């Protein structure tokens, strides 16, 4: 391969790394964002089956993990048969892998995805749902806690030492039996939730999708998006969003149709027209400005100062070393025009490793300077990831959850940004786009 002209040892190494990532991804774990729509549709089908009392997704899909291996659905009904049939006969099922009295497993045509459905009497629903939600590490701790209290916790329910079954109506009953706060599925990873839930210090106001007032980070046909600004505005309105930040690429991003200063000013006129014509939703004038190699931003301060929302992102020169990349990002954070640091690690799940950067230093500087950090909800990005969200929250960094939309359907990426924020224990108060538009804009301007 090195003989091919233009491929040095470095690009060869990079390509091998890419192939390794691809191999790991293939046939293994799939992006949550790819699986969720399929899982949600099957859940609706199960819910509509005869006799169903309750039904829920389980497993890593319910915990909203970045990637998932398969789909679990748990349902309660007096008779399992008709519910199992609803899955076996669902459109898109390639093979029924197995069907018993209470369980059915199928493989879908799309994405080679396995779906397991379990149907139980309603009195067993909560403990079964909890069991099949996981994670394994969370359950091990939970069982030990139960054991200390003379309770045997298993897939079959909770039993006392004398064999009597403890009634459990829902999952909060289960945690109450162990003198704990309810632990939301996204937090069930044994990364401190037990200590917090027993001390009563789990965040009670974890951010939810319903808290989000506006969508951050959207492209249109003005740069590399597929829909017009008007179509984007109408889609945001239909989702009940109060605002959408229009953040096209800047001039240096030639490959992505980056805007020159004149283009940007013409875009403002179009935004004003749309805002006057479409009620209930407001387009905010913004930019996703490239962070250049030096850490400088791709537009003059005098132009950036006229914008309502300034996201700064790295799109090229990912190959810098950790020192260089850290310095590049710190310089950008020191620019008083930068309001939001976009997709801060540049990773693409299953296809591109994050660039090397000292994230703790970056997050500390962001907190110090009052720069918000993006939790990008594009399913292949989820950047920053949940572990960094947790660090950011601890350091007092302000966050935005974003959709990084390149078409109107991508507005739904907000759900995956919120999921990542929740997995990082982010309370509503740490997320700026839970604020109405005017307060959101003034919060972004509140730089230090
Ligand atoms: Zn970007
Ligand atoms: Zn973007």
Tab-separated table of C-alpha atoms and ligand atoms in Angstrom:
chain	number	residue	atom	x	y	z
A	1	UNK	CA	0.000	0.000	0.000
A	2	UNK	CA	2.855	2.365	0.748
A	3	UNK	CA	3.883	1.928	-2.882
A	4	UNK	CA	0.741	3.670	-4.059
A	5	UNK	CA	1.705	7.227	-4.803
A	6	UNK	CA	0.676	9.707	-2.137
A	7	UNK	CA	0.265	7.178	0.673
A	8	UNK	CA	2.967	7.570	3.295
A	9	UNK	CA	3.380	5.541	6.465
A	10	UNK	CA	1.130	7.996	8.286
A	11	UNK	CA	-1.876	7.676	5.991
A	12	UNK	CA	-1.410	3.920	5.915
A	13	UNK	CA	-1.548	3.792	9.711
A	14	UNK	CA	-4.605	6.017	9.651
A	15	UNK	CA	-6.362	3.803	7.140
A	16	UNK	CA	-5.597	0.640	9.119
A	17	UNK	CA	-7.009	2.346	12.191
A	18	UNK	CA	-10.113	3.183	10.163
A	19	UNK	CA	-10.487	-0.402	9.003
A	20	UNK	CA	-10.122	-1.659	12.589
A	21	UNK	CA	-12.862	0.708	13.711
A	22	UNK	CA	-15.072	-0.413	10.857
A	23	UNK	CA	-14.511	-4.100	11.706
A	24	UNK	CA	-15.352	-3.465	15.328
A	25	UNK	CA	-18.510	-1.720	14.225
A	26	UNK	CA	-19.681	-4.315	11.719
A	27	UNK	CA	-22.035	-6.942	13.058
A	28	UNK	CA	-21.478	-5.565	16.526
A	29	UNK	CA	-22.965	-2.463	18.017
A	30	UNK	CA	-25.197	-0.085	16.070
A	31	UNK	CA	-25.761	3.624	16.572
A	32	UNK	CA	-28.613	4.389	18.970
A	33	UNK	CA	-29.919	6.968	16.488
A	34	UNK	CA	-30.236	4.328	13.763
A	35	UNK	CA	-31.962	1.783	16.002
A	36	UNK	CA	-34.299	4.042	17.990
A	37	UNK	CA	-36.863	4.781	15.227
A	38	UNK	CA	-37.206	1.046	14.446
A	39	UNK	CA	-37.430	0.165	18.140
A	40	UNK	CA	-40.032	2.858	18.783
A	41	UNK	CA	-42.198	1.651	15.873
A	42	UNK	CA	-42.108	-1.961	17.111
A	43	UNK	CA	-42.952	-0.826	20.643
A	44	UNK	CA	-46.042	0.957	19.294
A	45	UNK	CA	-47.063	-2.233	17.499
A	46	UNK	CA	-46.661	-4.264	20.697
A	47	UNK	CA	-48.632	-1.698	22.699
A	48	UNK	CA	-51.486	-2.014	20.205
A	49	UNK	CA	-51.572	-5.833	20.475
A	50	UNK	CA	-54.641	-7.452	22.120
A	51	UNK	CA	-54.690	-7.294	25.937
A	52	UNK	CA	-51.449	-5.371	26.468
A	53	UNK	CA	-51.470	-3.548	29.823
A	54	UNK	CA	-47.959	-2.030	29.830
A	55	UNK	CA	-45.035	-2.180	27.414
A	56	UNK	CA	-41.601	-0.591	27.319
A	57	UNK	CA	-38.280	-0.790	25.585
A	58	UNK	CA	-35.543	-2.298	27.753
A	59	UNK	CA	-31.814	-2.942	27.534
A	60	UNK	CA	-29.209	-0.517	26.278
A	61	UNK	CA	-31.819	1.183	24.076
A	62	UNK	CA	-33.735	2.221	27.201
A	63	UNK	CA	-30.513	3.280	28.902
A	64	UNK	CA	-29.849	5.302	25.729
A	65	UNK	CA	-26.330	3.958	25.309
A	66	UNK	CA	-24.345	5.442	22.403
A	67	UNK	CA	-24.408	2.130	20.595
A	68	UNK	CA	-26.646	-0.886	21.065
A	69	UNK	CA	-26.386	-4.559	20.164
A	70	UNK	CA	-30.075	-5.475	19.975
A	71	UNK	CA	-33.571	-4.374	21.000
A	72	UNK	CA	-35.466	-5.643	24.068
A	73	UNK	CA	-39.177	-5.092	24.537
A	74	UNK	CA	-41.005	-6.018	27.753
A	75	UNK	CA	-44.807	-6.170	27.859
A	76	UNK	CA	-47.513	-7.281	30.261
A	77	UNK	CA	-50.736	-8.945	29.178
A	78	UNK	CA	-53.017	-11.704	30.522
A	79	UNK	CA	-52.280	-13.814	27.411
A	80	UNK	CA	-48.813	-13.732	25.842
A	81	UNK	CA	-49.679	-15.481	22.538
A	82	UNK	CA	-51.362	-12.652	20.612
A	83	UNK	CA	-48.671	-10.177	21.722
A	84	UNK	CA	-45.838	-12.462	20.610
A	85	UNK	CA	-47.648	-12.910	17.277
A	86	UNK	CA	-47.733	-9.135	16.817
A	87	UNK	CA	-43.942	-9.072	16.786
A	88	UNK	CA	-43.501	-12.275	14.764
A	89	UNK	CA	-45.814	-10.908	12.054
A	90	UNK	CA	-44.464	-7.356	12.077
A	91	UNK	CA	-43.475	-5.871	8.729
A	92	UNK	CA	-39.720	-5.929	8.230
A	93	UNK	CA	-39.175	-9.203	10.125
A	94	UNK	CA	-36.800	-11.410	8.113
A	95	UNK	CA	-36.678	-14.467	10.405
A	96	UNK	CA	-38.411	-15.626	13.554
A	97	UNK	CA	-35.454	-16.957	15.531
A	98	UNK	CA	-37.529	-18.535	18.275
A	99	UNK	CA	-40.981	-18.384	19.845
A	100	UNK	CA	-41.972	-19.848	23.201
A	101	UNK	CA	-44.738	-19.308	25.788
A	102	UNK	CA	-43.510	-15.916	26.906
A	103	UNK	CA	-40.722	-14.922	24.546
A	104	UNK	CA	-40.244	-14.238	20.846
A	105	UNK	CA	-37.006	-13.350	19.080
A	106	UNK	CA	-36.835	-12.060	15.532
A	107	UNK	CA	-34.222	-10.732	13.167
A	108	UNK	CA	-35.155	-7.685	11.120
A	109	UNK	CA	-34.257	-7.237	7.466
A	110	UNK	CA	-33.027	-3.725	8.149
A	111	UNK	CA	-29.619	-3.526	9.778
A	112	UNK	CA	-29.480	-7.224	10.662
A	113	UNK	CA	-31.009	-6.297	14.011
A	114	UNK	CA	-32.303	-8.783	16.623
A	115	UNK	CA	-35.413	-7.958	18.649
A	116	UNK	CA	-36.425	-9.905	21.780
A	117	UNK	CA	-39.927	-9.562	23.216
A	118	UNK	CA	-40.931	-10.895	26.630
A	119	UNK	CA	-44.549	-10.926	27.774
A	120	UNK	CA	-45.429	-11.434	31.451
A	121	UNK	CA	-48.363	-11.067	33.847
A	122	UNK	CA	-48.630	-7.423	34.908
A	123	UNK	CA	-47.606	-8.162	38.530
A	124	UNK	CA	-44.168	-9.181	37.194
A	125	UNK	CA	-43.802	-6.285	34.732
A	126	UNK	CA	-41.783	-3.849	36.870
A	127	UNK	CA	-39.175	-6.354	38.053
A	128	UNK	CA	-38.827	-7.876	34.575
A	129	UNK	CA	-38.495	-4.459	32.974
A	130	UNK	CA	-35.881	-3.538	35.530
A	131	UNK	CA	-34.017	-6.785	34.976
A	132	UNK	CA	-33.987	-6.470	31.200
A	133	UNK	CA	-32.950	-2.821	31.330
A	134	UNK	CA	-29.589	-3.504	32.999
A	135	UNK	CA	-26.831	-2.681	33.084
A	136	UNK	CA	-25.167	-5.804	34.394
A	137	UNK	CA	-22.869	-3.761	36.643
A	138	UNK	CA	-25.855	-1.908	38.117
A	139	UNK	CA	-27.663	-5.194	38.807
A	140	UNK	CA	-24.741	-6.764	40.602
A	141	UNK	CA	-24.684	-3.875	43.080
A	142	UNK	CA	-28.454	-3.970	43.405
A	143	UNK	CA	-28.559	-7.681	44.151
A	144	UNK	CA	-25.894	-7.286	46.824
A	145	UNK	CA	-27.878	-4.507	48.453
A	146	UNK	CA	-30.971	-6.712	48.349
A	147	UNK	CA	-29.052	-9.591	49.848
A	148	UNK	CA	-28.046	-7.434	52.844
A	149	UNK	CA	-31.749	-6.826	53.452
A	150	UNK	CA	-32.790	-10.459	53.052
A	151	UNK	CA	-34.258	-9.850	49.586
A	152	UNK	CA	-33.481	-11.987	46.564
A	153	UNK	CA	-33.721	-9.884	43.408
A	154	UNK	CA	-33.915	-11.735	40.101
A	155	UNK	CA	-35.585	-11.784	36.722
A	156	UNK	CA	-38.515	-13.530	38.483
A	157	UNK	CA	-39.144	-10.757	40.970
A	158	UNK	CA	-38.168	-9.977	44.542
A	159	UNK	CA	-38.470	-12.733	47.141
A	160	UNK	CA	-37.878	-12.776	50.887
A	161	UNK	CA	-35.682	-15.430	52.471
A	162	UNK	CA	-38.827	-17.430	53.367
A	163	UNK	CA	-39.760	-17.526	49.663
A	164	UNK	CA	-42.651	-15.049	49.760
A	165	UNK	CA	-42.851	-12.653	46.864
A	166	UNK	CA	-42.675	-8.905	47.496
A	167	UNK	CA	-45.201	-6.998	45.378
A	168	UNK	CA	-43.501	-4.401	43.167
A	169	UNK	CA	-45.848	-2.083	41.281
A	170	UNK	CA	-43.225	-0.057	39.454
A	171	UNK	CA	-39.479	0.504	39.425
A	172	UNK	CA	-39.597	3.246	42.054
A	173	UNK	CA	-41.054	0.651	44.512
A	174	UNK	CA	-38.021	-1.484	43.847
A	175	UNK	CA	-35.567	1.289	44.700
A	176	UNK	CA	-37.658	2.340	47.714
A	177	UNK	CA	-37.334	-1.222	49.098
A	178	UNK	CA	-33.578	-0.628	49.127
A	179	UNK	CA	-33.892	2.858	50.718
A	180	UNK	CA	-32.704	4.542	47.530
A	181	UNK	CA	-33.874	7.334	45.272
A	182	UNK	CA	-35.284	6.159	41.942
A	183	UNK	CA	-32.422	5.780	39.459
A	184	UNK	CA	-33.375	6.773	35.873
A	185	UNK	CA	-32.356	4.141	33.267
A	186	UNK	CA	-29.683	6.420	31.727
A	187	UNK	CA	-27.804	6.438	35.056
A	188	UNK	CA	-27.805	2.680	35.710
A	189	UNK	CA	-24.117	2.000	35.041
A	190	UNK	CA	-22.600	1.663	38.554
A	191	UNK	CA	-20.628	4.869	38.141
A	192	UNK	CA	-21.635	6.443	41.439
A	193	UNK	CA	-25.425	6.325	41.166
A	194	UNK	CA	-25.718	3.953	44.148
A	195	UNK	CA	-23.786	6.211	46.481
A	196	UNK	CA	-25.752	9.246	45.278
A	197	UNK	CA	-29.162	7.533	45.354
A	198	UNK	CA	-28.585	6.245	48.905
A	199	UNK	CA	-27.428	9.678	50.055
A	200	UNK	CA	-30.393	11.299	48.279
A	201	UNK	CA	-28.119	13.408	46.074
A	202	UNK	CA	-29.030	12.127	42.590
A	203	UNK	CA	-30.017	15.130	40.432
A	204	UNK	CA	-33.813	15.428	40.715
A	205	UNK	CA	-34.092	17.776	37.745
A	206	UNK	CA	-32.195	15.888	35.022
A	207	UNK	CA	-32.808	17.686	31.748
A	208	UNK	CA	-35.635	16.271	29.600
A	209	UNK	CA	-36.543	16.759	25.937
A	210	UNK	CA	-39.659	18.662	27.068
A	211	UNK	CA	-37.414	21.232	28.802
A	212	UNK	CA	-35.779	22.226	25.511
A	213	UNK	CA	-37.156	25.476	24.106
A	214	UNK	CA	-34.967	25.880	21.048
A	215	UNK	CA	-32.792	23.818	18.753
A	216	UNK	CA	-29.154	24.770	18.418
A	217	UNK	CA	-26.956	24.200	15.358
A	218	UNK	CA	-28.721	23.958	12.004
A	219	UNK	CA	-27.550	24.195	8.401
A	220	UNK	CA	-29.710	24.946	5.372
A	221	UNK	CA	-29.229	25.078	1.599
A	222	UNK	CA	-27.234	28.279	2.266
A	223	UNK	CA	-24.317	25.954	3.154
A	224	UNK	CA	-24.360	22.132	3.161
A	225	UNK	CA	-27.920	21.506	4.387
A	226	UNK	CA	-30.669	19.887	2.261
A	227	UNK	CA	-33.662	22.045	3.229
A	228	UNK	CA	-34.367	25.733	2.783
A	229	UNK	CA	-34.462	28.036	5.798
A	230	UNK	CA	-38.226	28.262	5.482
A	231	UNK	CA	-38.575	24.465	5.513
A	232	UNK	CA	-36.332	24.280	8.579
A	233	UNK	CA	-38.401	26.952	10.355
A	234	UNK	CA	-41.674	25.157	9.581
A	235	UNK	CA	-40.243	21.844	10.809
A	236	UNK	CA	-39.096	23.486	14.062
A	237	UNK	CA	-42.527	25.061	14.476
A	238	UNK	CA	-44.210	21.671	13.935
A	239	UNK	CA	-42.088	20.198	16.749
A	240	UNK	CA	-43.180	22.991	19.085
A	241	UNK	CA	-39.720	24.547	19.252
A	242	UNK	CA	-39.614	28.286	20.032
A	243	UNK	CA	-36.379	28.995	18.185
A	244	UNK	CA	-33.789	27.489	15.888
A	245	UNK	CA	-30.244	28.796	15.613
A	246	UNK	CA	-29.152	29.042	11.981
A	247	UNK	CA	-25.427	28.274	12.003
A	248	UNK	CA	-24.045	27.748	8.519
A	249	UNK	CA	-20.375	27.064	7.844
A	250	UNK	CA	-17.917	29.951	7.566
A	251	UNK	CA	-15.769	30.922	4.610
A	252	UNK	CA	-12.838	28.541	5.256
A	253	UNK	CA	-15.164	25.528	5.031
A	254	UNK	CA	-15.127	25.527	1.233
A	255	UNK	CA	-16.016	21.812	1.078
A	256	UNK	CA	-19.218	22.568	3.015
A	257	UNK	CA	-20.368	25.644	1.114
A	258	UNK	CA	-19.040	28.078	3.707
A	259	UNK	CA	-20.488	31.610	3.542
A	260	UNK	CA	-18.671	34.822	2.690
A	261	UNK	CA	-19.551	37.968	4.650
A	262	UNK	CA	-21.885	39.202	1.872
A	263	UNK	CA	-23.755	35.865	1.790
A	264	UNK	CA	-24.232	36.049	5.526
A	265	UNK	CA	-25.774	39.523	5.323
A	266	UNK	CA	-28.156	38.438	2.570
A	267	UNK	CA	-29.106	35.497	4.766
A	268	UNK	CA	-30.062	37.886	7.583
A	269	UNK	CA	-32.584	39.548	5.240
A	270	UNK	CA	-34.123	36.165	4.473
A	271	UNK	CA	-34.218	35.301	8.186
A	272	UNK	CA	-36.032	38.583	8.908
A	273	UNK	CA	-38.621	37.793	6.198
A	274	UNK	CA	-39.205	34.272	7.527
A	275	UNK	CA	-39.446	35.450	11.126
A	276	UNK	CA	-42.089	37.982	10.095
A	277	UNK	CA	-44.051	35.349	8.158
A	278	UNK	CA	-43.972	32.272	10.423
A	279	UNK	CA	-45.433	32.727	13.904
A	280	UNK	CA	-44.368	30.917	17.065
A	281	UNK	CA	-40.827	30.078	16.058
A	282	UNK	CA	-37.852	32.403	15.632
A	283	UNK	CA	-34.750	31.800	13.537
A	284	UNK	CA	-31.663	33.151	15.329
A	285	UNK	CA	-28.816	34.576	13.268
A	286	UNK	CA	-25.726	32.526	13.894
A	287	UNK	CA	-22.685	30.854	12.450
A	288	UNK	CA	-20.638	27.714	12.906
A	289	UNK	CA	-17.308	29.429	12.444
A	290	UNK	CA	-14.233	27.341	11.720
A	291	UNK	CA	-11.537	27.289	14.372
A	292	UNK	CA	-8.424	27.694	12.253
A	293	UNK	CA	-5.143	25.933	12.861
A	294	UNK	CA	-3.891	28.797	15.031
A	295	UNK	CA	-7.033	28.828	17.157
A	296	UNK	CA	-8.219	32.038	15.482
A	297	UNK	CA	-11.814	32.175	14.253
A	298	UNK	CA	-12.522	32.322	10.530
A	299	UNK	CA	-14.394	35.697	10.615
A	300	UNK	CA	-13.391	39.105	11.913
A	301	UNK	CA	-14.624	39.997	15.414
A	302	UNK	CA	-16.552	42.933	13.906
A	303	UNK	CA	-18.710	40.470	11.955
A	304	UNK	CA	-19.027	37.881	14.744
A	305	UNK	CA	-20.216	40.601	17.148
A	306	UNK	CA	-23.274	41.196	14.957
A	307	UNK	CA	-24.465	37.611	15.285
A	308	UNK	CA	-26.835	36.232	17.908
A	309	UNK	CA	-25.167	32.782	18.147
A	310	UNK	CA	-21.509	31.932	17.491
A	311	UNK	CA	-20.507	28.258	17.515
A	312	UNK	CA	-16.819	27.574	16.853
A	313	UNK	CA	-15.804	24.129	15.571
A	314	UNK	CA	-12.828	22.284	14.197
A	315	UNK	CA	-13.401	20.701	10.780
A	316	UNK	CA	-9.899	20.309	9.335
A	317	UNK	CA	-6.405	19.519	10.536
A	318	UNK	CA	-7.521	16.772	12.956
A	319	UNK	CA	-4.020	15.315	12.908
A	320	UNK	CA	-2.376	17.792	15.279
A	321	UNK	CA	-0.835	16.336	18.436
A	322	UNK	CA	-2.329	16.706	21.907
A	323	UNK	CA	-0.326	19.800	22.837
A	324	UNK	CA	-1.036	21.592	19.573
A	325	UNK	CA	-4.727	20.686	19.619
A	326	UNK	CA	-5.134	21.736	23.253
A	327	UNK	CA	-3.454	25.091	22.519
A	328	UNK	CA	-5.637	25.550	19.433
A	329	UNK	CA	-8.845	25.054	21.427
A	330	UNK	CA	-7.677	27.153	24.400
A	331	UNK	CA	-6.908	30.036	22.015
A	332	UNK	CA	-10.398	29.780	20.544
A	333	UNK	CA	-11.964	29.778	24.030
A	334	UNK	CA	-10.033	32.957	24.835
A	335	UNK	CA	-11.657	34.751	21.884
A	336	UNK	CA	-14.469	36.860	23.428
A	337	UNK	CA	-16.633	36.311	20.311
A	338	UNK	CA	-16.844	32.527	20.783
A	339	UNK	CA	-20.034	31.526	22.579
A	340	UNK	CA	-20.313	27.762	22.028
A	341	UNK	CA	-17.557	25.211	21.457
A	342	UNK	CA	-18.951	22.850	18.774
A	343	UNK	CA	-18.435	19.052	18.719
A	344	UNK	CA	-15.335	19.457	20.943
A	345	UNK	CA	-13.546	16.149	20.302
A	346	UNK	CA	-14.313	15.617	16.601
A	347	UNK	CA	-15.038	11.917	16.953
A	348	UNK	CA	-17.341	9.927	14.679
A	349	UNK	CA	-18.512	6.789	16.473
A	350	UNK	CA	-17.287	3.613	14.699
A	351	UNK	CA	-15.396	5.591	12.055
A	352	UNK	CA	-13.126	8.313	13.462
A	353	UNK	CA	-11.301	8.494	16.782
A	354	UNK	CA	-11.493	11.787	18.690
A	355	UNK	CA	-8.500	14.038	18.156
A	356	UNK	CA	-6.068	14.019	21.067
A	357	UNK	CA	-6.831	16.883	23.444
A	358	UNK	CA	-6.625	17.485	27.206
A	359	UNK	CA	-10.372	17.751	27.781
A	360	UNK	CA	-10.208	18.626	31.471
A	361	UNK	CA	-8.104	21.671	30.639
A	362	UNK	CA	-10.507	22.645	27.856
A	363	UNK	CA	-13.551	22.291	30.093
A	364	UNK	CA	-11.892	24.243	32.918
A	365	UNK	CA	-11.134	27.086	30.509
A	366	UNK	CA	-14.679	26.992	29.105
A	367	UNK	CA	-16.048	27.339	32.645
A	368	UNK	CA	-13.651	30.163	33.408
A	369	UNK	CA	-14.463	32.073	30.199
A	370	UNK	CA	-18.197	31.382	30.221
A	371	UNK	CA	-18.124	29.579	26.888
A	372	UNK	CA	-20.911	27.019	26.515
A	373	UNK	CA	-19.967	23.529	25.362
A	374	UNK	CA	-22.023	21.653	22.804
A	375	UNK	CA	-23.546	18.254	23.399
A	376	UNK	CA	-23.987	17.390	19.727
A	377	UNK	CA	-26.889	14.996	19.152
A	378	UNK	CA	-25.973	13.745	15.708
A	379	UNK	CA	-26.045	9.958	16.295
A	380	UNK	CA	-22.498	9.369	14.995
A	381	UNK	CA	-21.081	12.289	17.000
A	382	UNK	CA	-22.640	12.511	20.492
A	383	UNK	CA	-19.855	14.954	21.201
A	384	UNK	CA	-19.080	15.706	24.014
A	385	UNK	CA	-19.767	12.220	25.291
A	386	UNK	CA	-21.560	11.499	28.566
A	387	UNK	CA	-18.392	11.092	30.657
A	388	UNK	CA	-17.264	14.575	29.634
A	389	UNK	CA	-20.748	15.985	30.239
A	390	UNK	CA	-20.440	14.761	33.807
A	391	UNK	CA	-17.038	16.415	34.180
A	392	UNK	CA	-18.349	19.614	32.574
A	393	UNK	CA	-21.305	19.763	34.974
A	394	UNK	CA	-18.958	19.240	37.909
A	395	UNK	CA	-16.746	22.087	36.685
A	396	UNK	CA	-19.722	24.420	36.225
A	397	UNK	CA	-19.554	24.501	32.416
A	398	UNK	CA	-22.739	25.676	30.715
A	399	UNK	CA	-24.045	23.314	28.018
A	400	UNK	CA	-26.203	23.467	24.919
A	401	UNK	CA	-27.863	20.373	23.475
A	402	UNK	CA	-27.791	20.505	19.691
A	403	UNK	CA	-29.182	18.734	16.644
A	404	UNK	CA	-26.425	19.594	14.107
A	405	UNK	CA	-29.212	19.445	11.520
A	406	UNK	CA	-28.397	19.188	7.825
A	407	UNK	CA	-32.033	18.408	6.929
A	408	UNK	CA	-35.324	18.935	8.705
A	409	UNK	CA	-35.546	15.347	9.982
A	410	UNK	CA	-32.326	15.949	11.933
A	411	UNK	CA	-34.150	18.235	14.361
A	412	UNK	CA	-35.006	14.949	16.085
A	413	UNK	CA	-31.310	14.564	16.938
A	414	UNK	CA	-32.109	16.801	19.909
A	415	UNK	CA	-33.440	13.673	21.644
A	416	UNK	CA	-30.006	12.021	21.428
A	417	UNK	CA	-28.270	15.146	22.690
A	418	UNK	CA	-30.646	15.201	25.657
A	419	UNK	CA	-30.014	11.468	26.230
A	420	UNK	CA	-26.259	12.115	26.302
A	421	UNK	CA	-26.720	15.022	28.700
A	422	UNK	CA	-28.864	12.834	30.977
A	423	UNK	CA	-26.272	10.052	30.904
A	424	UNK	CA	-23.835	12.758	32.015
A	425	UNK	CA	-26.138	13.703	34.948
A	426	UNK	CA	-26.852	17.171	33.518
A	427	UNK	CA	-29.600	19.067	35.336
A	428	UNK	CA	-31.973	21.309	33.412
A	429	UNK	CA	-30.258	24.387	34.850
A	430	UNK	CA	-26.947	23.524	33.171
A	431	UNK	CA	-28.448	23.537	29.661
A	432	UNK	CA	-28.833	27.003	28.123
A	433	UNK	CA	-31.366	26.120	25.443
A	434	UNK	CA	-33.912	25.325	28.131
A	435	UNK	CA	-34.219	29.145	28.271
A	436	UNK	CA	-36.550	31.250	26.105
A	437	UNK	CA	-34.866	32.893	23.075
A	438	UNK	CA	-34.099	36.309	24.554
A	439	UNK	CA	-32.617	34.868	27.764
A	440	UNK	CA	-30.723	32.258	25.735
A	441	UNK	CA	-29.088	35.012	23.648
A	442	UNK	CA	-28.155	37.110	26.675
A	443	UNK	CA	-26.776	34.028	28.485
A	444	UNK	CA	-24.519	33.319	25.471
A	445	UNK	CA	-23.292	36.946	25.492
A	446	UNK	CA	-22.415	36.667	29.180
A	447	UNK	CA	-18.743	35.934	28.494
A	448	UNK	CA	-15.901	36.352	30.955
B	1	LIG	ZN1	-19.415	21.066	12.506
B	2	LIG	ZN1	-22.522	21.763	11.758
